[in-house]
JSON list of C-alpha atoms in Angstrom, two decimals:
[
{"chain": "A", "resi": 22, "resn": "UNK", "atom": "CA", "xyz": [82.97, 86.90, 124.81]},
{"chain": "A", "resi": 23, "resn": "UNK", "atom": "CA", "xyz": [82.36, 85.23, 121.09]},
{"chain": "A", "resi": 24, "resn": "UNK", "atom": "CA", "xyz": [86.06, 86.89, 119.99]},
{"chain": "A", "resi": 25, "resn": "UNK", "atom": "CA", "xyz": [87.28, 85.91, 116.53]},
{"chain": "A", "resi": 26, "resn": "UNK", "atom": "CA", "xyz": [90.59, 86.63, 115.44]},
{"chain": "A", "resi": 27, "resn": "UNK", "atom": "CA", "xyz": [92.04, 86.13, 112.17]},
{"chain": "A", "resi": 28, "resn": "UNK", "atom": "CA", "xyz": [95.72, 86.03, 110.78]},
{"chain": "A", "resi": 29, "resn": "UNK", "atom": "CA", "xyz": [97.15, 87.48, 108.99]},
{"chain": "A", "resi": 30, "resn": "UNK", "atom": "CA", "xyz": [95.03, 91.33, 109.21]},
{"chain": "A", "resi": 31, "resn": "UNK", "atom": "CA", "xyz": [97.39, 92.05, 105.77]},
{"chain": "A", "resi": 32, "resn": "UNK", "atom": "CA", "xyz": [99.59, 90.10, 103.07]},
{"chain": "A", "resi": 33, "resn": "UNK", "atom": "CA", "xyz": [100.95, 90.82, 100.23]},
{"chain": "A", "resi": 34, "resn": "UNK", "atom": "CA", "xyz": [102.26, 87.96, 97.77]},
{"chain": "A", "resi": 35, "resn": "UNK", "atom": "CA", "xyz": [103.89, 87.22, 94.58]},
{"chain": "A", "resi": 36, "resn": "UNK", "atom": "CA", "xyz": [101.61, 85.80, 91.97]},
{"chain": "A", "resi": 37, "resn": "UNK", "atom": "CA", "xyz": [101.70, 81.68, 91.90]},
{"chain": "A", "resi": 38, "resn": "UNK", "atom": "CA", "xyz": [102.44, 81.73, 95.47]},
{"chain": "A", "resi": 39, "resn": "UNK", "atom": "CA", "xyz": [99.93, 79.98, 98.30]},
{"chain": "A", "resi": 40, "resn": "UNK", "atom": "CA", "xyz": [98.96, 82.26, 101.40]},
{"chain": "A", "resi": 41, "resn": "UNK", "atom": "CA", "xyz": [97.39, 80.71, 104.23]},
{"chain": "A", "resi": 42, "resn": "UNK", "atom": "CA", "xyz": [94.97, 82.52, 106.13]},
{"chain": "A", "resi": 43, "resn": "UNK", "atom": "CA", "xyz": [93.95, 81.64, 109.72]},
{"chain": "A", "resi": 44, "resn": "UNK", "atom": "CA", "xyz": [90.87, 82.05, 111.86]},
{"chain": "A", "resi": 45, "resn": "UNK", "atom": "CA", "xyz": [90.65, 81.63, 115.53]},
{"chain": "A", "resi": 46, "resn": "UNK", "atom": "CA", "xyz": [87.58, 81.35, 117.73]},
{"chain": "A", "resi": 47, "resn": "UNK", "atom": "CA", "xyz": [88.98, 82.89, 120.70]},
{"chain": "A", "resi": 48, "resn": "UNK", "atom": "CA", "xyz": [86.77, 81.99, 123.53]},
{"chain": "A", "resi": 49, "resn": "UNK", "atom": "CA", "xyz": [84.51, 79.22, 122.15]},
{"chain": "A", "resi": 50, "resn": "UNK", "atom": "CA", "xyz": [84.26, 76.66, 120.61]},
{"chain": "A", "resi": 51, "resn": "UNK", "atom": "CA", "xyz": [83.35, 76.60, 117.07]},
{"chain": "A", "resi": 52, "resn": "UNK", "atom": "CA", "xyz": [81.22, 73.85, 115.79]},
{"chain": "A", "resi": 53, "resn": "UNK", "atom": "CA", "xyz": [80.81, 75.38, 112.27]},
{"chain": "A", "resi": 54, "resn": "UNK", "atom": "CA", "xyz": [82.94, 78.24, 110.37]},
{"chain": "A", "resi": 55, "resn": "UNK", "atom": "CA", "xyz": [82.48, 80.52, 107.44]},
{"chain": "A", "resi": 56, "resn": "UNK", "atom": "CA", "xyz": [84.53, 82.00, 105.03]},
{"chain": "A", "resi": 57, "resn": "UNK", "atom": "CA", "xyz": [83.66, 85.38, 102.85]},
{"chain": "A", "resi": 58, "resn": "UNK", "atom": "CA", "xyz": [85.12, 87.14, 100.52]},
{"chain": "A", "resi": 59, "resn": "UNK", "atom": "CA", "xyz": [84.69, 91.32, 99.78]},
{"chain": "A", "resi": 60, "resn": "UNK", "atom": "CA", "xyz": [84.87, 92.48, 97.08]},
{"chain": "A", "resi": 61, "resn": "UNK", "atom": "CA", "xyz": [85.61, 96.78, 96.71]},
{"chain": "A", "resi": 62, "resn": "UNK", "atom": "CA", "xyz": [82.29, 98.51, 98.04]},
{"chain": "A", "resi": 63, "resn": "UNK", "atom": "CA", "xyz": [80.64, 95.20, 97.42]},
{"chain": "A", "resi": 64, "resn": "UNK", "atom": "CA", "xyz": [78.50, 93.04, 100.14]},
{"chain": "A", "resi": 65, "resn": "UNK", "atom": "CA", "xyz": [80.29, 89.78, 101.46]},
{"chain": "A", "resi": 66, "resn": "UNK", "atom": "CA", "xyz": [80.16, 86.29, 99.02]},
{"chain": "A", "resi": 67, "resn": "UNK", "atom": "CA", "xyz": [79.83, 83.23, 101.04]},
{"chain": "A", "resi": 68, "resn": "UNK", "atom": "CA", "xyz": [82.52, 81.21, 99.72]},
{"chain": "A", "resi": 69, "resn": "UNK", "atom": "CA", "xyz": [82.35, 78.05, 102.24]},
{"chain": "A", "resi": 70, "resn": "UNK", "atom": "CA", "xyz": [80.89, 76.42, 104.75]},
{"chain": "A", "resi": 71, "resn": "UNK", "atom": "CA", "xyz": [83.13, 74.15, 106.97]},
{"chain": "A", "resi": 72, "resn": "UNK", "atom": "CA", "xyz": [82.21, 71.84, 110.17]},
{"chain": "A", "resi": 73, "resn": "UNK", "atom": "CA", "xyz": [85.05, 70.26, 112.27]},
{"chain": "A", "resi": 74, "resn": "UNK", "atom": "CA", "xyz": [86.49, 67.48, 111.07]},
{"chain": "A", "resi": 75, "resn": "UNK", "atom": "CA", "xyz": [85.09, 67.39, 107.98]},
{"chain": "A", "resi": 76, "resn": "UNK", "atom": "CA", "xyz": [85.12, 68.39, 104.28]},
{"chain": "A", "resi": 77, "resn": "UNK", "atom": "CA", "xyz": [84.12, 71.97, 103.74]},
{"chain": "A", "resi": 78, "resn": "UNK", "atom": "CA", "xyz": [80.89, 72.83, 101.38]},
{"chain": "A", "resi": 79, "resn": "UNK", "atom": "CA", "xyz": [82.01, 75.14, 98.78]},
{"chain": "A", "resi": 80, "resn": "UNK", "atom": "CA", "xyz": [79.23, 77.27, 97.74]},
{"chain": "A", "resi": 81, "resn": "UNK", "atom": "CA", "xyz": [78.68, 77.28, 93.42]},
{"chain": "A", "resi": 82, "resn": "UNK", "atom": "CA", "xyz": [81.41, 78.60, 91.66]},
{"chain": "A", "resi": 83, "resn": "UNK", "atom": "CA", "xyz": [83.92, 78.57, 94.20]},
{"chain": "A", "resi": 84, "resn": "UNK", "atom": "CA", "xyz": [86.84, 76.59, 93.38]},
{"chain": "A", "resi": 85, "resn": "UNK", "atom": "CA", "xyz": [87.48, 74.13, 96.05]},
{"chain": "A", "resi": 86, "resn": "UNK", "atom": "CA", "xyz": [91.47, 73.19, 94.35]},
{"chain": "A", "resi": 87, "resn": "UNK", "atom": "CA", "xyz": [91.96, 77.05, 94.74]},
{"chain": "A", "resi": 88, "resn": "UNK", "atom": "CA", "xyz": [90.73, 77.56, 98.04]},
{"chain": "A", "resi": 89, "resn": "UNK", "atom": "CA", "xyz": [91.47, 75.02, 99.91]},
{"chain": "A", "resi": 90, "resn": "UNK", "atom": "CA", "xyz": [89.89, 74.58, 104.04]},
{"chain": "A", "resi": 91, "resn": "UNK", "atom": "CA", "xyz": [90.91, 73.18, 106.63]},
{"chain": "A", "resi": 92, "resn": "UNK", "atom": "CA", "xyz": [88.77, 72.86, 110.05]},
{"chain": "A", "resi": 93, "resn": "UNK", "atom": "CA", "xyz": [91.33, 70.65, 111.79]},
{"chain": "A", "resi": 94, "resn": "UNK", "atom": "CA", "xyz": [89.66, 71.73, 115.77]},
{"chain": "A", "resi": 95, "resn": "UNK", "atom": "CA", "xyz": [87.02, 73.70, 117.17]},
{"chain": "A", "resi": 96, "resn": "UNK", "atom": "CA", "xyz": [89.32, 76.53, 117.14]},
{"chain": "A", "resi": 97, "resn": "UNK", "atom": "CA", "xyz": [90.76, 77.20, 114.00]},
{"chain": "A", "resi": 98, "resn": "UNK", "atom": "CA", "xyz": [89.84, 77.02, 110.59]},
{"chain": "A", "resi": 99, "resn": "UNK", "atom": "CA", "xyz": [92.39, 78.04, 107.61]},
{"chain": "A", "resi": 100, "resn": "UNK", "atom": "CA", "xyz": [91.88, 79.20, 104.23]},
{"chain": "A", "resi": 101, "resn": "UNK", "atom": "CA", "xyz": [94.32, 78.44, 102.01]},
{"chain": "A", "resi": 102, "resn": "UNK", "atom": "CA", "xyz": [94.50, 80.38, 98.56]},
{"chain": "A", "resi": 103, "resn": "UNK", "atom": "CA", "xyz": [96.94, 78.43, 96.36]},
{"chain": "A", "resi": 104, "resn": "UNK", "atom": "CA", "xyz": [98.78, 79.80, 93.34]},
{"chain": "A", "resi": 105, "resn": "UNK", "atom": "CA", "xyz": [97.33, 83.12, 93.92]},
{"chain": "A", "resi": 106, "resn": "UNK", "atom": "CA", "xyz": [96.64, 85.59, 91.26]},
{"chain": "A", "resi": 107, "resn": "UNK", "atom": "CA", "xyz": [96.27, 89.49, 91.48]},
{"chain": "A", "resi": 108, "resn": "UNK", "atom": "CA", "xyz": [92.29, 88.30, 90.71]},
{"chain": "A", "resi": 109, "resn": "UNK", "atom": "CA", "xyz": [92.19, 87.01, 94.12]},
{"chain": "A", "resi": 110, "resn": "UNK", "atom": "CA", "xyz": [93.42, 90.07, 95.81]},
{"chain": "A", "resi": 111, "resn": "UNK", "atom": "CA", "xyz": [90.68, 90.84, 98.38]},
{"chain": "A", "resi": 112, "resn": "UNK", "atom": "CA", "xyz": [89.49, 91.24, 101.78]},
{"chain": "A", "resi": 113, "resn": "UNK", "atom": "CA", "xyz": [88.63, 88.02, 103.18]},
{"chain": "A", "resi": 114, "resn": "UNK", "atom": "CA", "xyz": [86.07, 87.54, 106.44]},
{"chain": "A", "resi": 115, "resn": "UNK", "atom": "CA", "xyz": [85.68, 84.74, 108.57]},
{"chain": "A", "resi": 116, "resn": "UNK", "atom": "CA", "xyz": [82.90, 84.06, 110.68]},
{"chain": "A", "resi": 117, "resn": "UNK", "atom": "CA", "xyz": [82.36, 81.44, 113.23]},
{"chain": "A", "resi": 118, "resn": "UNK", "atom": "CA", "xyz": [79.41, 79.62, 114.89]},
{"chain": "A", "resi": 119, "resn": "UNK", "atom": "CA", "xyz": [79.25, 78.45, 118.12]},
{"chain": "A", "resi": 120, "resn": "UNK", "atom": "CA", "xyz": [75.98, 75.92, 118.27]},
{"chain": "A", "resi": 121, "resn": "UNK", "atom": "CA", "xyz": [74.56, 73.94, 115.20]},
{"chain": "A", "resi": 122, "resn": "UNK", "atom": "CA", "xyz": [71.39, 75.72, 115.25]},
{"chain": "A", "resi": 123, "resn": "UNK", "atom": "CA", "xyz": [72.00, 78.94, 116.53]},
{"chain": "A", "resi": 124, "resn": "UNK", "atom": "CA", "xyz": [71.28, 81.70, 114.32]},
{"chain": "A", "resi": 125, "resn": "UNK", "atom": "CA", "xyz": [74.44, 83.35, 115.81]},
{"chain": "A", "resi": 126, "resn": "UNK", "atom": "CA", "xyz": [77.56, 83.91, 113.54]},
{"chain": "A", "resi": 127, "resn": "UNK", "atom": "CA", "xyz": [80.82, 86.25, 115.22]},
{"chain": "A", "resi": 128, "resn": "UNK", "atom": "CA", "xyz": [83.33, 87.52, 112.72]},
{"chain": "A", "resi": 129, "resn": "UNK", "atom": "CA", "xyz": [86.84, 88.28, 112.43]},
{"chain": "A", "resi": 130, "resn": "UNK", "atom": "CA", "xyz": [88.27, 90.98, 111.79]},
{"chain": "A", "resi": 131, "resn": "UNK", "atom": "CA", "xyz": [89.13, 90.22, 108.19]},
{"chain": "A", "resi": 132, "resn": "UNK", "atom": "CA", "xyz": [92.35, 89.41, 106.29]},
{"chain": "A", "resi": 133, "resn": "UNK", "atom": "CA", "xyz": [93.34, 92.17, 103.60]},
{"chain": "A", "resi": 134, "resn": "UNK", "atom": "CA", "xyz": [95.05, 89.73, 100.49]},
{"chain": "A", "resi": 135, "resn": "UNK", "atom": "CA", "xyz": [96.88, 91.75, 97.96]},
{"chain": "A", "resi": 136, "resn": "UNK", "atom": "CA", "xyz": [98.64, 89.60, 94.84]},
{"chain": "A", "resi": 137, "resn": "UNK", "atom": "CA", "xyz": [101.58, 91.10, 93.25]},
{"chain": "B", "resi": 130, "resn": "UNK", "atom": "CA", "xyz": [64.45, 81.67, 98.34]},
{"chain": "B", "resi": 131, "resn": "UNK", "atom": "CA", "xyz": [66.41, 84.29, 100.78]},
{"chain": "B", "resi": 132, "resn": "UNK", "atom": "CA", "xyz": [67.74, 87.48, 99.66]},
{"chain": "B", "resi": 133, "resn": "UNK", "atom": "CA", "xyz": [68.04, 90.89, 101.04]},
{"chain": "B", "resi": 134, "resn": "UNK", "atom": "CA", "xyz": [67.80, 94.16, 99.20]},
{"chain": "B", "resi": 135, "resn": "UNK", "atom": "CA", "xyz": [69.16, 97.41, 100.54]},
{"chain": "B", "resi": 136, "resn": "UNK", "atom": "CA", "xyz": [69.09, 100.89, 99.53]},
{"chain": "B", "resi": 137, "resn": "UNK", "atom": "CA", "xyz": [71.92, 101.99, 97.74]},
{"chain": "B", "resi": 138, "resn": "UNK", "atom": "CA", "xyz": [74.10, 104.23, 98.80]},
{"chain": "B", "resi": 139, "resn": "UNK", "atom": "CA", "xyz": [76.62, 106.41, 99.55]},
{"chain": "B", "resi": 140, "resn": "UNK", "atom": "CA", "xyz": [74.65, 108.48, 101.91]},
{"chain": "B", "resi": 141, "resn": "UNK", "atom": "CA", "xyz": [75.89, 111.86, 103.02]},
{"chain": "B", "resi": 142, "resn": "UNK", "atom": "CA", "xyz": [74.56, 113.72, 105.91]},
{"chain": "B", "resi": 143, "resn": "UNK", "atom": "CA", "xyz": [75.23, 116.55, 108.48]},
{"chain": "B", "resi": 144, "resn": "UNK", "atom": "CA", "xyz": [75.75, 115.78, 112.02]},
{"chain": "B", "resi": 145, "resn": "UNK", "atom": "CA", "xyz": [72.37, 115.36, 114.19]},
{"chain": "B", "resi": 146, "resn": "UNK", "atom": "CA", "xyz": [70.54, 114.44, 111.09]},
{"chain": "B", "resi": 147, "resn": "UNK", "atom": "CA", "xyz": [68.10, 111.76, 110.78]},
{"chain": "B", "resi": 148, "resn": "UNK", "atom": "CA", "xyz": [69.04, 108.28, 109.51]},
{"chain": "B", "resi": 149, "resn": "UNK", "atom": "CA", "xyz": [66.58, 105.75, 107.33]},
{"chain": "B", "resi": 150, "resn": "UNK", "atom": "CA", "xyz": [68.68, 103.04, 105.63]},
{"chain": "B", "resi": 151, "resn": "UNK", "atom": "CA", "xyz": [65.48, 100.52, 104.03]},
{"chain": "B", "resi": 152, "resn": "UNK", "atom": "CA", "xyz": [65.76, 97.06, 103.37]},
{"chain": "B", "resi": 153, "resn": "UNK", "atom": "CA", "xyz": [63.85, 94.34, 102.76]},
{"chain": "B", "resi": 154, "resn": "UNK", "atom": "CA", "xyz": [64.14, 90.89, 102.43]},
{"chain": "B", "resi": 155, "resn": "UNK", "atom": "CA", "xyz": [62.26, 87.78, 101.36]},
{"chain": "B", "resi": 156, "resn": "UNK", "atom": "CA", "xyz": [62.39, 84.83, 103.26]},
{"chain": "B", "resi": 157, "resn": "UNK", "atom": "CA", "xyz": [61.00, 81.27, 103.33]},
{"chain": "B", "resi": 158, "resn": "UNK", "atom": "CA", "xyz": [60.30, 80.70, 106.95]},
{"chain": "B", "resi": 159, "resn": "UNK", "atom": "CA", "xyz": [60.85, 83.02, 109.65]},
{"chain": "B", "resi": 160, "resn": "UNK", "atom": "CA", "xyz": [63.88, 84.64, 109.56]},
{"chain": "B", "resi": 161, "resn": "UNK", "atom": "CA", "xyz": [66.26, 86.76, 112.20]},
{"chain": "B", "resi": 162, "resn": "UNK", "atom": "CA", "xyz": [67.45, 89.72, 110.75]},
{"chain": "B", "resi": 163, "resn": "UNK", "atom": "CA", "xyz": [70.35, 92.05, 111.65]},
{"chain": "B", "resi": 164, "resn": "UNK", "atom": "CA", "xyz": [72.51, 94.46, 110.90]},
{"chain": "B", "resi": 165, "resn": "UNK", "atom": "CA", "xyz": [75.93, 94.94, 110.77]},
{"chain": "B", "resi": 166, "resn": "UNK", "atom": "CA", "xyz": [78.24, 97.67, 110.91]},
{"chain": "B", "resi": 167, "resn": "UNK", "atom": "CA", "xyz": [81.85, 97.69, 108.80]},
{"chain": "B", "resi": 168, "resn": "UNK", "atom": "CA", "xyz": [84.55, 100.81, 109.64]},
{"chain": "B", "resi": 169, "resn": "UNK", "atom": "CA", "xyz": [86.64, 101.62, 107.43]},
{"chain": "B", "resi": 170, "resn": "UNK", "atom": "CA", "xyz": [89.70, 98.26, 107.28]},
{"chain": "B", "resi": 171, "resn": "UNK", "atom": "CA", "xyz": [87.65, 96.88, 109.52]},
{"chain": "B", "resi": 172, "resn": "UNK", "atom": "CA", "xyz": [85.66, 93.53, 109.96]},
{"chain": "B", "resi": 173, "resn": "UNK", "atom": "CA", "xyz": [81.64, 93.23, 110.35]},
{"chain": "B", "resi": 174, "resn": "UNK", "atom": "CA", "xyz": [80.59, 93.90, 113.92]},
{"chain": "B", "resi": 175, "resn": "UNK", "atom": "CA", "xyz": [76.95, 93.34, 115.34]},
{"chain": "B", "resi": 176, "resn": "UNK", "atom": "CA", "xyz": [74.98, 96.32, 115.40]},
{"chain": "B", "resi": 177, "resn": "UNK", "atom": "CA", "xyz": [71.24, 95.11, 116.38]},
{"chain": "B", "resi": 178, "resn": "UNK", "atom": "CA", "xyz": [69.53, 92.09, 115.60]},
{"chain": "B", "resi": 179, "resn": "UNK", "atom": "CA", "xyz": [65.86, 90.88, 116.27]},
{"chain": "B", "resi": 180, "resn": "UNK", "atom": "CA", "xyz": [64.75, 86.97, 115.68]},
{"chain": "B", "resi": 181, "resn": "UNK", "atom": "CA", "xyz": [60.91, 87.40, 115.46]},
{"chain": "B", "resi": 182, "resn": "UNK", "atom": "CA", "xyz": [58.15, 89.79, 114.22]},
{"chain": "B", "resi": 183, "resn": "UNK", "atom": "CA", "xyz": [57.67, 92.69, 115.91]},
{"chain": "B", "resi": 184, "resn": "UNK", "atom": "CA", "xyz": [60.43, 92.84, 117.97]},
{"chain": "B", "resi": 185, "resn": "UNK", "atom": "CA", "xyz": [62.59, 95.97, 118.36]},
{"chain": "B", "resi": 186, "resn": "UNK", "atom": "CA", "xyz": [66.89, 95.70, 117.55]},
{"chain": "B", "resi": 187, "resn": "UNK", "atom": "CA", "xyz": [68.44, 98.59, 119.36]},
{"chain": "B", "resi": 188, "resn": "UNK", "atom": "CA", "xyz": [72.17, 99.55, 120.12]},
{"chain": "B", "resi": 189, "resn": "UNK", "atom": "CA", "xyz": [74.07, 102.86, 120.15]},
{"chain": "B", "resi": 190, "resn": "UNK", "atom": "CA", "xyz": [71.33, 104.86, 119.18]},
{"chain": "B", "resi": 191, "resn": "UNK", "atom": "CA", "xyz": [70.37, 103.32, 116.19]},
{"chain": "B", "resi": 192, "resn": "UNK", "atom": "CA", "xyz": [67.06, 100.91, 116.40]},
{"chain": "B", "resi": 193, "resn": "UNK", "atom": "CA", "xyz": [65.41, 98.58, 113.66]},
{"chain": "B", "resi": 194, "resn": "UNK", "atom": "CA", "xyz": [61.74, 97.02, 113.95]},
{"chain": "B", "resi": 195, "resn": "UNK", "atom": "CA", "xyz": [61.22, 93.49, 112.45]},
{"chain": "B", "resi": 196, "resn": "UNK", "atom": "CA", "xyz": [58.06, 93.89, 110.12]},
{"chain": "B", "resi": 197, "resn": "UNK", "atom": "CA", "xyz": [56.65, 90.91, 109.13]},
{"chain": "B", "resi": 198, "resn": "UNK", "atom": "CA", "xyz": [53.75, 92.16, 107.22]},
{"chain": "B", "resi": 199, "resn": "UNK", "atom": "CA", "xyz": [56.11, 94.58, 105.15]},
{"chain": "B", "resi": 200, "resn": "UNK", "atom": "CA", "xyz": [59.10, 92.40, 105.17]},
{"chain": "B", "resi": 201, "resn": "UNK", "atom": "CA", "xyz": [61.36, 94.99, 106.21]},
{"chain": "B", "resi": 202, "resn": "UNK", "atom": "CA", "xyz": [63.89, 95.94, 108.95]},
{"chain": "B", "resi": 203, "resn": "UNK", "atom": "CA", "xyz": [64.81, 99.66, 107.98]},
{"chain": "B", "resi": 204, "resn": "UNK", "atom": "CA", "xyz": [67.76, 101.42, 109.95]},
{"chain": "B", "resi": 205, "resn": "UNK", "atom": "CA", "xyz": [66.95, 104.37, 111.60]},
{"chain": "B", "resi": 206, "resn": "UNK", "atom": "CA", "xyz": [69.10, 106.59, 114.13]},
{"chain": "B", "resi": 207, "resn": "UNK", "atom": "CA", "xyz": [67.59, 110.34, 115.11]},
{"chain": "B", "resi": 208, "resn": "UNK", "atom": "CA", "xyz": [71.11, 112.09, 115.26]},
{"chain": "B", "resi": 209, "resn": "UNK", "atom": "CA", "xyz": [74.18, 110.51, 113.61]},
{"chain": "B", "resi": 210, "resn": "UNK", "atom": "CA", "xyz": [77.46, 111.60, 114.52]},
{"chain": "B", "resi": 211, "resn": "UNK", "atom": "CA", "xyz": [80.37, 111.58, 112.91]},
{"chain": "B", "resi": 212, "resn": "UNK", "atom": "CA", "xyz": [82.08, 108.32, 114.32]},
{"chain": "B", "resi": 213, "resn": "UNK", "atom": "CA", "xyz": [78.54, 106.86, 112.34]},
{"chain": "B", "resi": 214, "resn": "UNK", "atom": "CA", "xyz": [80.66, 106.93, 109.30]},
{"chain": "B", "resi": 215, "resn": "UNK", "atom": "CA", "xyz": [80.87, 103.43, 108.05]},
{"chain": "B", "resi": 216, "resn": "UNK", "atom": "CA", "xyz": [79.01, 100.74, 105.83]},
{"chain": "B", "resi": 217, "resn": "UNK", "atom": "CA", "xyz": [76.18, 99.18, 107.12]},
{"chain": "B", "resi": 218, "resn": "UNK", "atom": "CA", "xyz": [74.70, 96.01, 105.99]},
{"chain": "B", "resi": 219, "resn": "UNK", "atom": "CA", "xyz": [71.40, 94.30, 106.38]},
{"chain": "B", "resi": 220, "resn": "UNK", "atom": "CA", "xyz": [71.25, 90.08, 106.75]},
{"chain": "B", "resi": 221, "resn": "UNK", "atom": "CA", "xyz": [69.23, 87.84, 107.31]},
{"chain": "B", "resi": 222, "resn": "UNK", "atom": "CA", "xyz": [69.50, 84.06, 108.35]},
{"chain": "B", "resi": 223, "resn": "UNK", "atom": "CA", "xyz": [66.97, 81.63, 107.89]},
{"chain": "B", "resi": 224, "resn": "UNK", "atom": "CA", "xyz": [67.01, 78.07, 109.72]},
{"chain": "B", "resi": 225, "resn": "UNK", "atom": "CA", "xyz": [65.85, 76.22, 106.65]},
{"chain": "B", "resi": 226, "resn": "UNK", "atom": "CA", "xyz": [68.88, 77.41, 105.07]},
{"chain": "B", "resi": 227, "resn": "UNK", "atom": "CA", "xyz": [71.48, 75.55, 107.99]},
{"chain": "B", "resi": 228, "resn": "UNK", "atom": "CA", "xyz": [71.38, 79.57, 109.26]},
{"chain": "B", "resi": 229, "resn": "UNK", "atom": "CA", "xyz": [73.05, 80.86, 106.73]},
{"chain": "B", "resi": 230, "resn": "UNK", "atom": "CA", "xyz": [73.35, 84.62, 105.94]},
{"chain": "B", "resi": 231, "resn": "UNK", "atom": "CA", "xyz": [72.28, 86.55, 103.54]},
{"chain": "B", "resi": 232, "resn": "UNK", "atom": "CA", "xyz": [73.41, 90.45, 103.34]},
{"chain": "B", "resi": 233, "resn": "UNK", "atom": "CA", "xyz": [72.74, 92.85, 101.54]},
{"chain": "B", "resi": 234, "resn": "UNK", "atom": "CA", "xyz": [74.52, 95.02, 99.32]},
{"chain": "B", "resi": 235, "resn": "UNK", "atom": "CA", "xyz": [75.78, 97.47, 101.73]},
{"chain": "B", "resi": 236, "resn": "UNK", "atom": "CA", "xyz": [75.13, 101.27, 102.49]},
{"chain": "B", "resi": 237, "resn": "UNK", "atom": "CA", "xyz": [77.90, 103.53, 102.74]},
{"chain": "B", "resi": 238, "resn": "UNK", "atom": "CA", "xyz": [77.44, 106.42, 105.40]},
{"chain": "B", "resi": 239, "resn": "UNK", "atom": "CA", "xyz": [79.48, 109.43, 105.38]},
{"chain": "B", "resi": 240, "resn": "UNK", "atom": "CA", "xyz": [79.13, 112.28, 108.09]},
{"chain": "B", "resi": 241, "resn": "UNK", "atom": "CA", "xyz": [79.83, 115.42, 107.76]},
{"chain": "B", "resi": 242, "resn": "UNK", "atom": "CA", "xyz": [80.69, 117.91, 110.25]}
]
């Protein structure tokens, strides 16, 4: 149980073009999802916090017109990176939670962004 | 506030050796710690985790012991193989924080044959 998937695992795009990113909890429902980014041989940057059905919290210097979130059910959450640049190439992690206070985060698999 | 720190790495060591990866963290509150294991393309999977003091994380081999007084959680497996090969990374999450995570840096782990 506690599967996340994410989609695409790999993209490639040409710079000033948006790439949407998905990420499914699987076999739960997910009252609250994260979103990471990697950087090469770094840790993982929390980049946002969203809750279904509501805004996302975008942690400090994050740019919330860049990356834009969407938490539209309890089952998928999208991350949006609009008018990429080869900056934002990365790998980016999602994570999802199943209960508001549970300690308890399951991630996905991660998405590998590479801008052109 | 919460933060992790974790040795640096990469590490490089024969098959059956001995593991230690440290880390330490500072916390307000009483954290859970984990840690997580990243192959190579790969997203994070769960290694071990333990919520209170005292208590003993073990999976696979590898076992970490949740020291309050030391504020540590140090890595430790008595005979890595090669398939060990990975990055490993130490978190914490704290409930006065909404549970968020905290990780550390990351330790790379090669194997060698």
């Amino acid at each position: 149980g506690a599967v996340v998937s994410q989609h695409p695992s790999r993209v490639i795009c040409k710079s000033g073009t948006s790439v949407k990113i998905e990420c499914r909890s699987l076999d739960f429902q997910a009252t609250t999802m994260f979103w990471y980014r990697q950087f090469p041989k770094k840790s993982l940057m929390l980049m946002a916090t969203s809750n279904e059905g509501s805004k996302a919290t975008y942690e400090q210097g994050v740019e919330k017109d860049k990356f834009l979130i969407n938490h539209a059910s309890l089952t998928l959450s999208t991350l949006t990176v609009t008018s990429a640049h080869p900056e934002d190439s990365s790998f980016y992690i999602c994570s999802a939670r199943g209960q508001a206070n549970s300690y308890e985060q399951y991630f996905g698999p991660g998405t590998r962004l590479t801008v052109t | 506030g919460n933060s992790v720190t974790q040795m640096e790495g990469p590490v490089t060591l024969s098959e059956e050796a001995f593991l230690t990866i440290n880390c330490t963290y500072t916390a307000t509150g009483y954290p859970s710690l984990f840690w997580y294991v990243q192959y190579p393309g790969e997203g994070l999977q769960l290694l071990l985790k333990a919520t209170k003091a005292d208590d003993k994380g073990s999976n696979k081999g590898f076992e970490a012991t949740y020291r309050k007084e030391t504020t540590s959680f140090h890595l430790e497996k008595g005979s890595v193989q090669v398939s060990d090969s990975a990055v490993y990374f130490c978190a914490l999450s704290a409930w006065n924080t909404g549970n968020q995570f905290y990780f550390g840096t990351g330790t790379s782990l090669t194997v060698i044959p």
